[in-house]
Short mmCIF file of C-alpha atoms in Angstrom, two decimals:
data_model
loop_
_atom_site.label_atom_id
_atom_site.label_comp_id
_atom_site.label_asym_id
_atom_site.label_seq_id
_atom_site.Cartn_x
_atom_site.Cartn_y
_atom_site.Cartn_z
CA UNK L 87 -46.18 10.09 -11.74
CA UNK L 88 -42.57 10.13 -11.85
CA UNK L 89 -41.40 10.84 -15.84
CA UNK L 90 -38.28 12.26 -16.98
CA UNK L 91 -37.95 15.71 -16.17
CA UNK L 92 -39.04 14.80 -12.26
CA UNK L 93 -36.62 12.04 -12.27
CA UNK L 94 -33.36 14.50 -13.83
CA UNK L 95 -34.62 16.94 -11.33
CA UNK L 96 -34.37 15.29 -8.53
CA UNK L 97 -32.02 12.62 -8.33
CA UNK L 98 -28.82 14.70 -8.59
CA UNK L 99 -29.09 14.36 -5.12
CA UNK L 100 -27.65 11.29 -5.14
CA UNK L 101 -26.97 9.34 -1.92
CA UNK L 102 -23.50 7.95 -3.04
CA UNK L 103 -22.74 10.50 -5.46
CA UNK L 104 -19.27 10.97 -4.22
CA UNK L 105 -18.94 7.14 -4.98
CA UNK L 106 -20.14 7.12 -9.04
CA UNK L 107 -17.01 8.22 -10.10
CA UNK L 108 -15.22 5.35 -8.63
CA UNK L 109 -16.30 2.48 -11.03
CA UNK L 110 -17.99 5.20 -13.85
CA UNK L 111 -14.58 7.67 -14.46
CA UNK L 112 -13.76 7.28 -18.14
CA UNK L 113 -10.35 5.44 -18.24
CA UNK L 114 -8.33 7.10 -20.64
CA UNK L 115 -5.17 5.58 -22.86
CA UNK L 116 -4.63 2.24 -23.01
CA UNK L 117 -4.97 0.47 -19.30
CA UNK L 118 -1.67 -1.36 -18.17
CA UNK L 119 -0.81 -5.11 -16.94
CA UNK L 120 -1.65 -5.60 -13.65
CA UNK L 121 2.21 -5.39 -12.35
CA UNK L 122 1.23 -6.22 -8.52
CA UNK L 123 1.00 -9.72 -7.03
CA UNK L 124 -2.58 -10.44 -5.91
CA UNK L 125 -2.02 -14.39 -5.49
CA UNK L 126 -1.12 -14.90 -2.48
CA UNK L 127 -5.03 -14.37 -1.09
CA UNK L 128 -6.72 -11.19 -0.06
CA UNK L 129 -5.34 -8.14 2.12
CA UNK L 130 -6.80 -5.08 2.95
CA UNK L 131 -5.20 -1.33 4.15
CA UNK L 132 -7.44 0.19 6.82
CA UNK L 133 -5.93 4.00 6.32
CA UNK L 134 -7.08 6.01 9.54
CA UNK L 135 -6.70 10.38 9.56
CA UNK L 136 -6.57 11.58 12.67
CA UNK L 137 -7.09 15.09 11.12
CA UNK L 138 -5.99 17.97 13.05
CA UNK L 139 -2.46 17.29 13.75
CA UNK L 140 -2.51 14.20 16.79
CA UNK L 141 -0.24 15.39 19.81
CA UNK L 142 1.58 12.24 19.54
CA UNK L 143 4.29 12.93 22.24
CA UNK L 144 1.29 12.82 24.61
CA UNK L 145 0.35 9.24 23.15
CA UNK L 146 3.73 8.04 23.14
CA UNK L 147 6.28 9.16 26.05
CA UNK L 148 9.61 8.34 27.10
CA UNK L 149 9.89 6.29 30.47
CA UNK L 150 13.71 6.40 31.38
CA UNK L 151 13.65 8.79 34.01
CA UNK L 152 16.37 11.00 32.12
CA UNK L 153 13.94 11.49 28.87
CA UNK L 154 11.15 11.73 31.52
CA UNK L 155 12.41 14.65 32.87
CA UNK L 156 13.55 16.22 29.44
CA UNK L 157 9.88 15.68 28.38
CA UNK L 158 8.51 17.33 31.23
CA UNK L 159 11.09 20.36 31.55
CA UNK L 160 10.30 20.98 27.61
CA UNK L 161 6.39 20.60 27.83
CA UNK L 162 6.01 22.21 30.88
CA UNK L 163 1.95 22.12 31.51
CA UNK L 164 1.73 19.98 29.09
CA UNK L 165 3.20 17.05 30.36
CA UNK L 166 1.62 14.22 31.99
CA UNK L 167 2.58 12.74 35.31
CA UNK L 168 4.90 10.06 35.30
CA UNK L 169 2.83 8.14 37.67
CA UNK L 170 -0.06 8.26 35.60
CA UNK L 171 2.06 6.36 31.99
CA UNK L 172 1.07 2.80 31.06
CA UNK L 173 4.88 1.44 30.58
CA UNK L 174 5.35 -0.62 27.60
CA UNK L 175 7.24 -3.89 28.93
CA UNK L 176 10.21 -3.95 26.75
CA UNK L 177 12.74 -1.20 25.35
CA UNK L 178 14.33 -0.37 21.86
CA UNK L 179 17.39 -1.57 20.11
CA UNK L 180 19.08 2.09 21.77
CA UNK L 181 17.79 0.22 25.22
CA UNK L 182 15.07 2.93 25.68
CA UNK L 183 11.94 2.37 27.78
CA UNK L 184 8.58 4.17 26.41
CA UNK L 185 5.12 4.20 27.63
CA UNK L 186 1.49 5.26 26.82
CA UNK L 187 -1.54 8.08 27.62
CA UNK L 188 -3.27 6.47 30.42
CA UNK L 189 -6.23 6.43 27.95
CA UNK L 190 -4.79 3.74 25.89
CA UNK L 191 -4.44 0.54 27.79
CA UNK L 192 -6.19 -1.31 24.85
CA UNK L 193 -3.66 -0.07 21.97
CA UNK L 194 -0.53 -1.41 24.82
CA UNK L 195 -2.79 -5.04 25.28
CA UNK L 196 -2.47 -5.13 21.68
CA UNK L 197 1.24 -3.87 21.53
CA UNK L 198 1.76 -6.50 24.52
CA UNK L 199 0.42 -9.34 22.28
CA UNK L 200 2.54 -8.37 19.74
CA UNK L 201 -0.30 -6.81 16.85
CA UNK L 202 0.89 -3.46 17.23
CA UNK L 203 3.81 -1.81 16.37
CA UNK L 204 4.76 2.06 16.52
CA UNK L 205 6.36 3.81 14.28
CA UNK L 206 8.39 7.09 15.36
CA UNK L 207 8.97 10.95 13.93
CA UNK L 208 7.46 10.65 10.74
CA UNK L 209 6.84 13.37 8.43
CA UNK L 210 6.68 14.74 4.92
CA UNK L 211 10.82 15.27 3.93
CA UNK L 212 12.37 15.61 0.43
CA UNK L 213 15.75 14.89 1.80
CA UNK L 214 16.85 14.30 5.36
CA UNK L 215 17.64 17.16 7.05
CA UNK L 216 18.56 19.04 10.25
CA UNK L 217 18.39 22.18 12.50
CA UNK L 218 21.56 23.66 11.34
CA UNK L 219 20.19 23.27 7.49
CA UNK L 220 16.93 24.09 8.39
CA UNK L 221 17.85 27.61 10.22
CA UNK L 222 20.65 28.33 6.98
CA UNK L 223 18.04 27.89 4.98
CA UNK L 224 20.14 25.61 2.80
CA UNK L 225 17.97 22.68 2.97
CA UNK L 226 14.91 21.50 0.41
CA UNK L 227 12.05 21.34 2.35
CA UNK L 228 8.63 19.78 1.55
CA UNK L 229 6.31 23.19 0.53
CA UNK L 230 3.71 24.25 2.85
CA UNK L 231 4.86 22.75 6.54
CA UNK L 232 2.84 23.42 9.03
CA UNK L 233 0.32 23.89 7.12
CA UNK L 234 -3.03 21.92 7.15
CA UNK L 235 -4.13 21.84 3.89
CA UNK L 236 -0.85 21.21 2.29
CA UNK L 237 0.71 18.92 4.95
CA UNK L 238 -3.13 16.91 5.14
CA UNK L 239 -2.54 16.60 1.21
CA UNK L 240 0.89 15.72 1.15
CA UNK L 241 0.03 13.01 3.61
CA UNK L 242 -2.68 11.25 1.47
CA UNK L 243 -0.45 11.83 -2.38
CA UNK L 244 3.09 10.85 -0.89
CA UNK L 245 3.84 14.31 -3.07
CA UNK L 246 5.86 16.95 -0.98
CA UNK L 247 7.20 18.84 -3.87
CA UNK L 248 4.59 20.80 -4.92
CA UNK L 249 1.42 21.75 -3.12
CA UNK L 250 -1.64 20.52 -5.46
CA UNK L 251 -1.70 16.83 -6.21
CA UNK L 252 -4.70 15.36 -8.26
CA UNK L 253 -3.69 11.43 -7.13
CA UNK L 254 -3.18 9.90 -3.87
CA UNK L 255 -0.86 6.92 -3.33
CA UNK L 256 -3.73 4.76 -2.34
CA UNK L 257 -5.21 5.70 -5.64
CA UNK L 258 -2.09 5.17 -7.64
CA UNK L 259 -2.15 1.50 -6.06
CA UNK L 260 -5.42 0.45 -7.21
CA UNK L 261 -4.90 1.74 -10.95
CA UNK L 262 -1.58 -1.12 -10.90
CA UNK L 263 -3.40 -3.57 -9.22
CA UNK L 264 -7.06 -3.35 -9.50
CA UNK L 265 -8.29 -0.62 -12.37
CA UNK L 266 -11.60 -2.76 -13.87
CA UNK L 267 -12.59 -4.34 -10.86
CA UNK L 268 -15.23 -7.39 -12.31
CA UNK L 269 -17.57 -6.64 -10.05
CA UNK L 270 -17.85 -2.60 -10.71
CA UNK L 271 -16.93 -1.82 -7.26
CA UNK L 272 -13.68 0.15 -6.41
CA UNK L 273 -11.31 -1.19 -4.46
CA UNK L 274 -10.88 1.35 -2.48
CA UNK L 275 -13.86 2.45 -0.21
CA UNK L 276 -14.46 5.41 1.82
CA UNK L 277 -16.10 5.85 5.12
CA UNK L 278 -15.19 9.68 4.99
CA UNK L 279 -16.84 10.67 1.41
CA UNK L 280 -14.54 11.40 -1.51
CA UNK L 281 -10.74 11.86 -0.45
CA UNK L 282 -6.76 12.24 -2.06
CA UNK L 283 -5.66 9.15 -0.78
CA UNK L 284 -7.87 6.92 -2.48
CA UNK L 285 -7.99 8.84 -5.86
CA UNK L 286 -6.52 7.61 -8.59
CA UNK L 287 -6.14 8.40 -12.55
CA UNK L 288 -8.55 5.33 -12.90
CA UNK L 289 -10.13 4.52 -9.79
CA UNK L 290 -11.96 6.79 -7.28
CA UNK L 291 -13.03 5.54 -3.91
CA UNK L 292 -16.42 4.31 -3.61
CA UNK L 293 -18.33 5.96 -0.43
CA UNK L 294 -20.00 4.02 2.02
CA UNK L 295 -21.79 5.64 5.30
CA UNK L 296 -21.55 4.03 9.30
CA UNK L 297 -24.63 3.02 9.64
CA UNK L 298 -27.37 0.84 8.14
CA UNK L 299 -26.21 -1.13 4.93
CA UNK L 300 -23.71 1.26 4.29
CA UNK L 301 -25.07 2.65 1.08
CA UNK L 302 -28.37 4.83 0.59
CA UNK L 303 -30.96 4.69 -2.54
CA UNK L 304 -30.86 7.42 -4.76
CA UNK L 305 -31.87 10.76 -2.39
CA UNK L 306 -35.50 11.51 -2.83
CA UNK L 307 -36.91 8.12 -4.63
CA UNK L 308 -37.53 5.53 -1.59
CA UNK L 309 -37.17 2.30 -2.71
CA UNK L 310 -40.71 1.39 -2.48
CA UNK L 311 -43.76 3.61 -3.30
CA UNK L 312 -46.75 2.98 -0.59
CA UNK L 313 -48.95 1.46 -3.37
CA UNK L 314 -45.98 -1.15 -3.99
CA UNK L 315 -44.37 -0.01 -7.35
CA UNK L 316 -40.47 -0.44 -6.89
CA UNK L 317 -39.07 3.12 -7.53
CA UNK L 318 -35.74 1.60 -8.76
CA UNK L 319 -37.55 -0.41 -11.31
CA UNK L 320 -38.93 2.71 -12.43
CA UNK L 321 -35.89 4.45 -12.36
CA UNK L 322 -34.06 1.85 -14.13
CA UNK L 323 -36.74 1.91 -17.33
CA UNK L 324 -35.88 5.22 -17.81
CA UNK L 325 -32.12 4.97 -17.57
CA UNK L 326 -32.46 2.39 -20.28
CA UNK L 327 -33.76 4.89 -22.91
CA UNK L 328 -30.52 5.80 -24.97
CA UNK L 329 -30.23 9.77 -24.85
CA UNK L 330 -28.67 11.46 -27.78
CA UNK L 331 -27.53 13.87 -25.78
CA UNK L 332 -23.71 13.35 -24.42
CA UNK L 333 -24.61 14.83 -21.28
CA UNK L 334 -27.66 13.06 -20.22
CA UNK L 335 -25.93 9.62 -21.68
CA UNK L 336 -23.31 9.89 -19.95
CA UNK L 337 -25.32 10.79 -16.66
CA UNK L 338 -28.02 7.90 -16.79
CA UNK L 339 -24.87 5.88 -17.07
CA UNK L 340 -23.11 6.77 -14.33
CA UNK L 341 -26.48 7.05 -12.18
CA UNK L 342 -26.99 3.49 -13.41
CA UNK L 343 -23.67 2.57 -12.20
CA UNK L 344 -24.07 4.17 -8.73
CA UNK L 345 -27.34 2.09 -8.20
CA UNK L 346 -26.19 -1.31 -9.12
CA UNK L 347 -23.09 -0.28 -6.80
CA UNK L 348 -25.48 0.06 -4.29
CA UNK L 349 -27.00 -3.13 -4.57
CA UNK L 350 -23.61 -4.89 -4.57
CA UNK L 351 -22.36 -3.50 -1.67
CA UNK L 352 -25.85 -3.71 0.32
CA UNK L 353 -26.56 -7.28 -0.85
CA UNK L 354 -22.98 -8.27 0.22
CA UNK L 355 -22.82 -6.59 3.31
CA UNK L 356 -26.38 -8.12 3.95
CA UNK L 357 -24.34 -12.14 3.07
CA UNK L 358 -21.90 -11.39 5.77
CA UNK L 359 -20.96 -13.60 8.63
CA UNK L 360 -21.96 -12.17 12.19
CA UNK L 361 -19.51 -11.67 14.73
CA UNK L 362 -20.58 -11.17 18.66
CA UNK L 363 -18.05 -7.82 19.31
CA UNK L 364 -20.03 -5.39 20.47
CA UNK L 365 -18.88 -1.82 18.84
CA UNK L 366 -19.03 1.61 21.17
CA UNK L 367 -22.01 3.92 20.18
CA UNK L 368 -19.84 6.55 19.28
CA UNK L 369 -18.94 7.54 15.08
CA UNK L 370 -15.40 6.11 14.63
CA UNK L 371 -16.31 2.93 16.56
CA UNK L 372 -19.16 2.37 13.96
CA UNK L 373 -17.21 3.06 10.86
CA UNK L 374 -14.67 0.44 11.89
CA UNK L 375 -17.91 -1.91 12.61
CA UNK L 376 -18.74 -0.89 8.83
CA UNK L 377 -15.35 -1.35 7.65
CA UNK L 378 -15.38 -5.07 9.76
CA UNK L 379 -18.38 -5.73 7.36
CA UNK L 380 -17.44 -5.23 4.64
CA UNK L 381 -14.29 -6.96 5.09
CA UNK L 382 -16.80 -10.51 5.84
CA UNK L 383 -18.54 -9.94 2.94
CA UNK L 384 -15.48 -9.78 0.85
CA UNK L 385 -15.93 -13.95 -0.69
CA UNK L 386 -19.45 -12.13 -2.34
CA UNK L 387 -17.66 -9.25 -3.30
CA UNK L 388 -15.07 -11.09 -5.08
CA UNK L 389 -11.94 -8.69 -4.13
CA UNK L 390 -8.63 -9.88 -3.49
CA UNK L 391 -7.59 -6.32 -2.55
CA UNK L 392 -9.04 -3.15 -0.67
CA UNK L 393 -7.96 0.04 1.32
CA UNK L 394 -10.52 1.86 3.67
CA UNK L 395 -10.43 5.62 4.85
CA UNK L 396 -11.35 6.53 8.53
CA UNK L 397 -11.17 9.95 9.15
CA UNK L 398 -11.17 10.87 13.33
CA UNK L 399 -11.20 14.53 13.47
CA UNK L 400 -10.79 17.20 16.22
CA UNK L 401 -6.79 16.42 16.94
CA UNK L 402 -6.26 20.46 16.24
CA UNK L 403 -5.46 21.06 20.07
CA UNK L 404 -4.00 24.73 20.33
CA UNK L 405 -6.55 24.74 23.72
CA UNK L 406 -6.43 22.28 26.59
CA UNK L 407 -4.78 19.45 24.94
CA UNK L 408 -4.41 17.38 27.70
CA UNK L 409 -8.01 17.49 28.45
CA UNK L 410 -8.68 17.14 25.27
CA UNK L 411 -6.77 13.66 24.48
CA UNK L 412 -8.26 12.28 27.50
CA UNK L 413 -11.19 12.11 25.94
CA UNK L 414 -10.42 11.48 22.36
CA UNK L 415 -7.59 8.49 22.65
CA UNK L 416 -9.60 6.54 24.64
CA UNK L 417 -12.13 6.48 21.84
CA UNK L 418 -9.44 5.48 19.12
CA UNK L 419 -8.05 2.85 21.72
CA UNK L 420 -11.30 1.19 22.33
CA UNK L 421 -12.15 1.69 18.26
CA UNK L 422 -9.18 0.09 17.60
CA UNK L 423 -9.49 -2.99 20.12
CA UNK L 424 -13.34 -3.67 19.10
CA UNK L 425 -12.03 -3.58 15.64
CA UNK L 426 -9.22 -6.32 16.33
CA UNK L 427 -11.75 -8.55 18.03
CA UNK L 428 -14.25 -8.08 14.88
CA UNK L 429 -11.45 -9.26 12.19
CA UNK L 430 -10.45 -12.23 14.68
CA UNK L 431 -13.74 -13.66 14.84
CA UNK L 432 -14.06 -13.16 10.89
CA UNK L 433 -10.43 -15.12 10.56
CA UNK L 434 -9.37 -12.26 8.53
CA UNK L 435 -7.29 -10.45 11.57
CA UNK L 436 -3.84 -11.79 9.43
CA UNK L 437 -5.12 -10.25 6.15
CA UNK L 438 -5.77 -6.91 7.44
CA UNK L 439 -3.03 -4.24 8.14
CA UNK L 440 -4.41 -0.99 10.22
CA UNK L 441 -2.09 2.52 9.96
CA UNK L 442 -2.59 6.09 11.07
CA UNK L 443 -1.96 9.18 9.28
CA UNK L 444 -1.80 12.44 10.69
CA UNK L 445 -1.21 16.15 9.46
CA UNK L 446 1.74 16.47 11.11
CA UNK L 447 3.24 16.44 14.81
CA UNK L 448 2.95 19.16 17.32
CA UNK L 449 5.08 21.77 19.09
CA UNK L 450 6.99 20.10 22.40
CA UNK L 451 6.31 23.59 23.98
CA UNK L 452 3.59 25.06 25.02
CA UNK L 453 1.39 27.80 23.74
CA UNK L 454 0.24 28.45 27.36
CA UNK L 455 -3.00 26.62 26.62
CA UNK L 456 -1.74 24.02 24.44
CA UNK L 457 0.29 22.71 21.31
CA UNK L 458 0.32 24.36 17.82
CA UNK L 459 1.56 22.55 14.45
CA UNK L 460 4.83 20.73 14.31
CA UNK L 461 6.52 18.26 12.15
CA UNK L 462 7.45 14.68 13.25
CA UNK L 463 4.64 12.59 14.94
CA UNK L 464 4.52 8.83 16.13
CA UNK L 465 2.25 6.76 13.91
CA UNK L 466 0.64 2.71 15.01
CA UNK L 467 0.46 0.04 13.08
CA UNK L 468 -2.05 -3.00 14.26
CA UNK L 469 -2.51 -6.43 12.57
CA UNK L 470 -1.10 -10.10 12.63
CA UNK L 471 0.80 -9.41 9.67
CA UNK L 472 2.60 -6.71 11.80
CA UNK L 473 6.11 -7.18 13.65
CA UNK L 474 4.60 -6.39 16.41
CA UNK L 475 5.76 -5.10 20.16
CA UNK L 476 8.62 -3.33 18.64
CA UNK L 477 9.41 0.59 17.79
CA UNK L 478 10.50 1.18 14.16
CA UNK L 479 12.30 4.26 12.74
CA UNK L 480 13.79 6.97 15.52
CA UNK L 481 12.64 7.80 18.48
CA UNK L 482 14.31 11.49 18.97
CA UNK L 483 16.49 12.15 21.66
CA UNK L 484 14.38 14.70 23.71
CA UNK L 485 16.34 17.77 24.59
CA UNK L 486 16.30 21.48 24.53
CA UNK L 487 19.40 21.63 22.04
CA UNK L 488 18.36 18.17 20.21
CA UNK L 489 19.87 18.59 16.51
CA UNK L 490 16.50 17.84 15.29
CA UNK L 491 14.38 21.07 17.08
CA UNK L 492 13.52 24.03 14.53
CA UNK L 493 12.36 25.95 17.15
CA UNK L 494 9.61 25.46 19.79
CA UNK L 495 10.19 21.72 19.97
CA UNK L 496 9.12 21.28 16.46
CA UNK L 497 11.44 18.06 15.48
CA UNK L 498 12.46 17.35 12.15
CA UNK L 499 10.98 14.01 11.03
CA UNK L 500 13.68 11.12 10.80
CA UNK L 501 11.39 8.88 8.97
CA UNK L 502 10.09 9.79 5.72
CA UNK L 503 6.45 8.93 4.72
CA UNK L 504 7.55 7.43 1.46
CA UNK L 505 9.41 5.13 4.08
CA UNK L 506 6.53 3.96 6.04
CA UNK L 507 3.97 4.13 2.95
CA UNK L 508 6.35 1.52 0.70
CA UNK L 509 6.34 -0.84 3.68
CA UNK L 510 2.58 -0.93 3.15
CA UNK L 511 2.39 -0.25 -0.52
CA UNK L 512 4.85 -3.76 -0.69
CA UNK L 513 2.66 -5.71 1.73
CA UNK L 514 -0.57 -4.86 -0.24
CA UNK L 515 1.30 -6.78 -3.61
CA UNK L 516 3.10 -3.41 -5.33
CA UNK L 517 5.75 -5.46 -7.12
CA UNK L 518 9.06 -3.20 -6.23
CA UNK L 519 9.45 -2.23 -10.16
CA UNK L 520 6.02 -0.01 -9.75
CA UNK L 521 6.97 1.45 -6.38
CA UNK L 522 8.49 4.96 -8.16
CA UNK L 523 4.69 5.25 -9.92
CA UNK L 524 3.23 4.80 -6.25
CA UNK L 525 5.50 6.76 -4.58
CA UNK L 526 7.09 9.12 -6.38
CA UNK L 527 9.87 9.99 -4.39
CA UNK L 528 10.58 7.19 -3.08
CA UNK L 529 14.33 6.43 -4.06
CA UNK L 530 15.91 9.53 -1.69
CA UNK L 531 14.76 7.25 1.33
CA UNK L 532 14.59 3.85 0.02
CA UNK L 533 15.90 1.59 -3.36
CA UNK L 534 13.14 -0.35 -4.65
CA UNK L 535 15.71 -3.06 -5.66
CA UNK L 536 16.93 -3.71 -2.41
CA UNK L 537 15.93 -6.41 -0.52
CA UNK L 538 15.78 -5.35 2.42
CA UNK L 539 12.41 -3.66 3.93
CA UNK L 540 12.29 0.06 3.52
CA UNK L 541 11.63 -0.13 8.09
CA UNK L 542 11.05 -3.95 8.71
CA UNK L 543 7.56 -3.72 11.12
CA UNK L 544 5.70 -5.76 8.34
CA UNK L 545 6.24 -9.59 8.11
#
């Protein structure tokens, strides 16, 4: 018989615990207008980590023959053959030619058609800076670099001035533009359990898994007993008994909360409209299938705005990392094209903006086995909305006395991430006035009142 000390027990193992806090957190204060624009239809952030610290200047390469051979004098065995590139068919506004990894021929189809764009040397700066400041030691510099913990973080809060951040940018966004969602369903969902980004002082992101529905019943109570009683309705009677204590109020209501989250987000996912693209077995294949889901359920859901966290792990190569990234980019290239053919069949390729993150960059030179942790890295953005076939930011001039090196081919970023983070904060509907609460530091790369686009690769 299940009464109320079995059911306390046992269902703090909650299945999508790490999502109650995400339409339960008590909002504190008074909440404030909606300042972002959310009329002009729905749009959605696809945010994906490729956590480890992505080699990028094995992704993206130089293919004049004079930054060729720069590449491969600095990166010794670590540089791929020239013969083996995928050259992308146009050069830069410096009249630079680049190519690809030969794993990626789907990312340059979709650069080719214009969907993709690339974004180069980003990092976490507090001012711009260079080797000669660097080396004085005369120049602020974001706390922690190099780090993984503190460069990951600084990556997801858009805060590089101190090392613990409570809020992540994508977090900050949805308490301007969506903090009492109608529907009890955060904005921003998670296919990589509770993160930074997607934590705000309001909203929380609301966790959804790869496969199935997407959400699970509450651990240890299947929905249905074998003699037919339904174990939520069960469930459900007793969260209705009001508790005197605080504590156990406050939990039946946020268990409450979690379930009927459940049953949005399955019941809507269950409405959606098919599409024929058939997703790679692998995990970050079918988290973008999830992700493509939800997205076609989003008419039942009722949202005009979302963000989604992929996290793609394993980009940490100190060992072997050319054999490494020919196995892993071909996975995020494939990933990325199934997901573009998903969102096309679903009409909502135009509404959707893809972006990767990454710790940082990596070392030029070698370790003898492989890279260790850098700075600057080279970042894609895919979508219609994208000003696409086209390199934005700096693509550093590769050379064993470049201004930019710290030592060890570690370059100092040229773009800032509050840079490439307001391009998308703007896109999603953060009116310009509320960009300082999204992005703190924003005004020592970009002026919120210009009106011009803080890089220009969004349309």
């Amino acid at each position: 018989m299940l009464n109320r000390r079995h059911f306390l027990t046992h269902s703090c193992g909650l299945g999508v615990a790490a999502a109650t806090a995400s339409t339960t957190a008590l909002t504190l204060g008074l909440t404030r207008s909606v300042a972002a624009s959310t009329q002009d239809g729905y749009k959605a952030l696809v945010c994906i980590l490729l956590a480890g610290g992505n080699d990028s200047y094995n992704m993206l390469l130089p293919y004049d023959q004079d930054q060729y051979d720069e590449y491969a004098k600095i990166r010794s065995d670590l540089a791929l053959s020239y013969d083996s590139l995928l050259p992308l068919s146009n050069t830069t506004k410096e009249d630079r030619s680049y190519a690809l990894h030969a794993g990626i021929d789907e990312i340059r189809q979709i650069y080719e058609a214009g969907d993709l764009a690339f974004v180069a040397n980003v990092g976490t700066l507090l001012e711009p800076v260079d080797a000669k400041a660097f080396k004085a030691r005369t120049a602020k510099l974001p706390l922690g670099l190099f780090s993984h913990s503190d460069q990951i973080a600084q990556w997801q809060s858009a805060i590089s001035y101190q090392r613990a951040s409570s809020f992540g940018w994508g977090g900050r966004m949805a308490d301007l533009i969506d903090p009492t969602p109608a529907n009890g369903l955060s904005m921003n969902i998670s296919l990589a359990g509770t993160n930074l980004f997607q934590t705000g002082a309001k909203v929380s992101p609301y966790t959804i898994f790869n496969r199935g529905d997407g959400a699970n019943t509450v651990w240890s109570f299947p929905e249905l007993w074998s003699n037919g009683i339904n174990v939520h309705n069960v469930v459900r009677d007793l969260l209705g008994v009001e508790e005197e204590n605080l504590f156990r109020r406050e939990y039946a209501r946020r268990l409450k909360g979690a379930m009927d989250n459940r049953d949005t987000i399955v019941n809507a996912i269950r409405s959606a409209p098919e599409f024929v693209t058939e997703f790679s077995d692998n995990n970050f294949s079918a988290t973008l299938k999830q992700i493509a889901r939800v997205i076609g359920a989003r008419n039942v859901l009722g949202q005009s705005r979302q963000t989604f966290f992929v996290q793609y792990g394993g980009w940490d190569h100190h060992f072997n990392v050319v054999g490494y990234q020919e196995r892993m980019l071909p996975i995020l290239s494939k990933g990325l094209d199934e997901f573009r053919s998903a969102l096309q069949e679903l009409g909502e390729f135009e509404n959707v903006v893809t972006f990767t993150i990454s710790d940082f960059g990596r070392t030029l030179t070698s370790n003898g086995q492989g890279s260790d942790h850098g700075w600057g890295g080279h970042h894609m953005v895919m979508g219609s909305a994208v000003n696409g076939r086209a390199m934005y930011g700096t693509y550093p001039e590769l050379s064993v006395s470049s201004p930019l090196d710290v030592g060890r081919g570690i370059y100092i970023p040229t773009t800032s991430v509050e840079q490439y983070f307001a391009e998308l904060a703007l896109w999603l509907g953060v009116a310009p006035s509320d960009l300082d609460e999204v992005l703190p530091a924003v005004r020592n790369f970009y002026s919120p009142e210009s009106r011009g686009a803080p890089l220009g690769f969004l349309l």
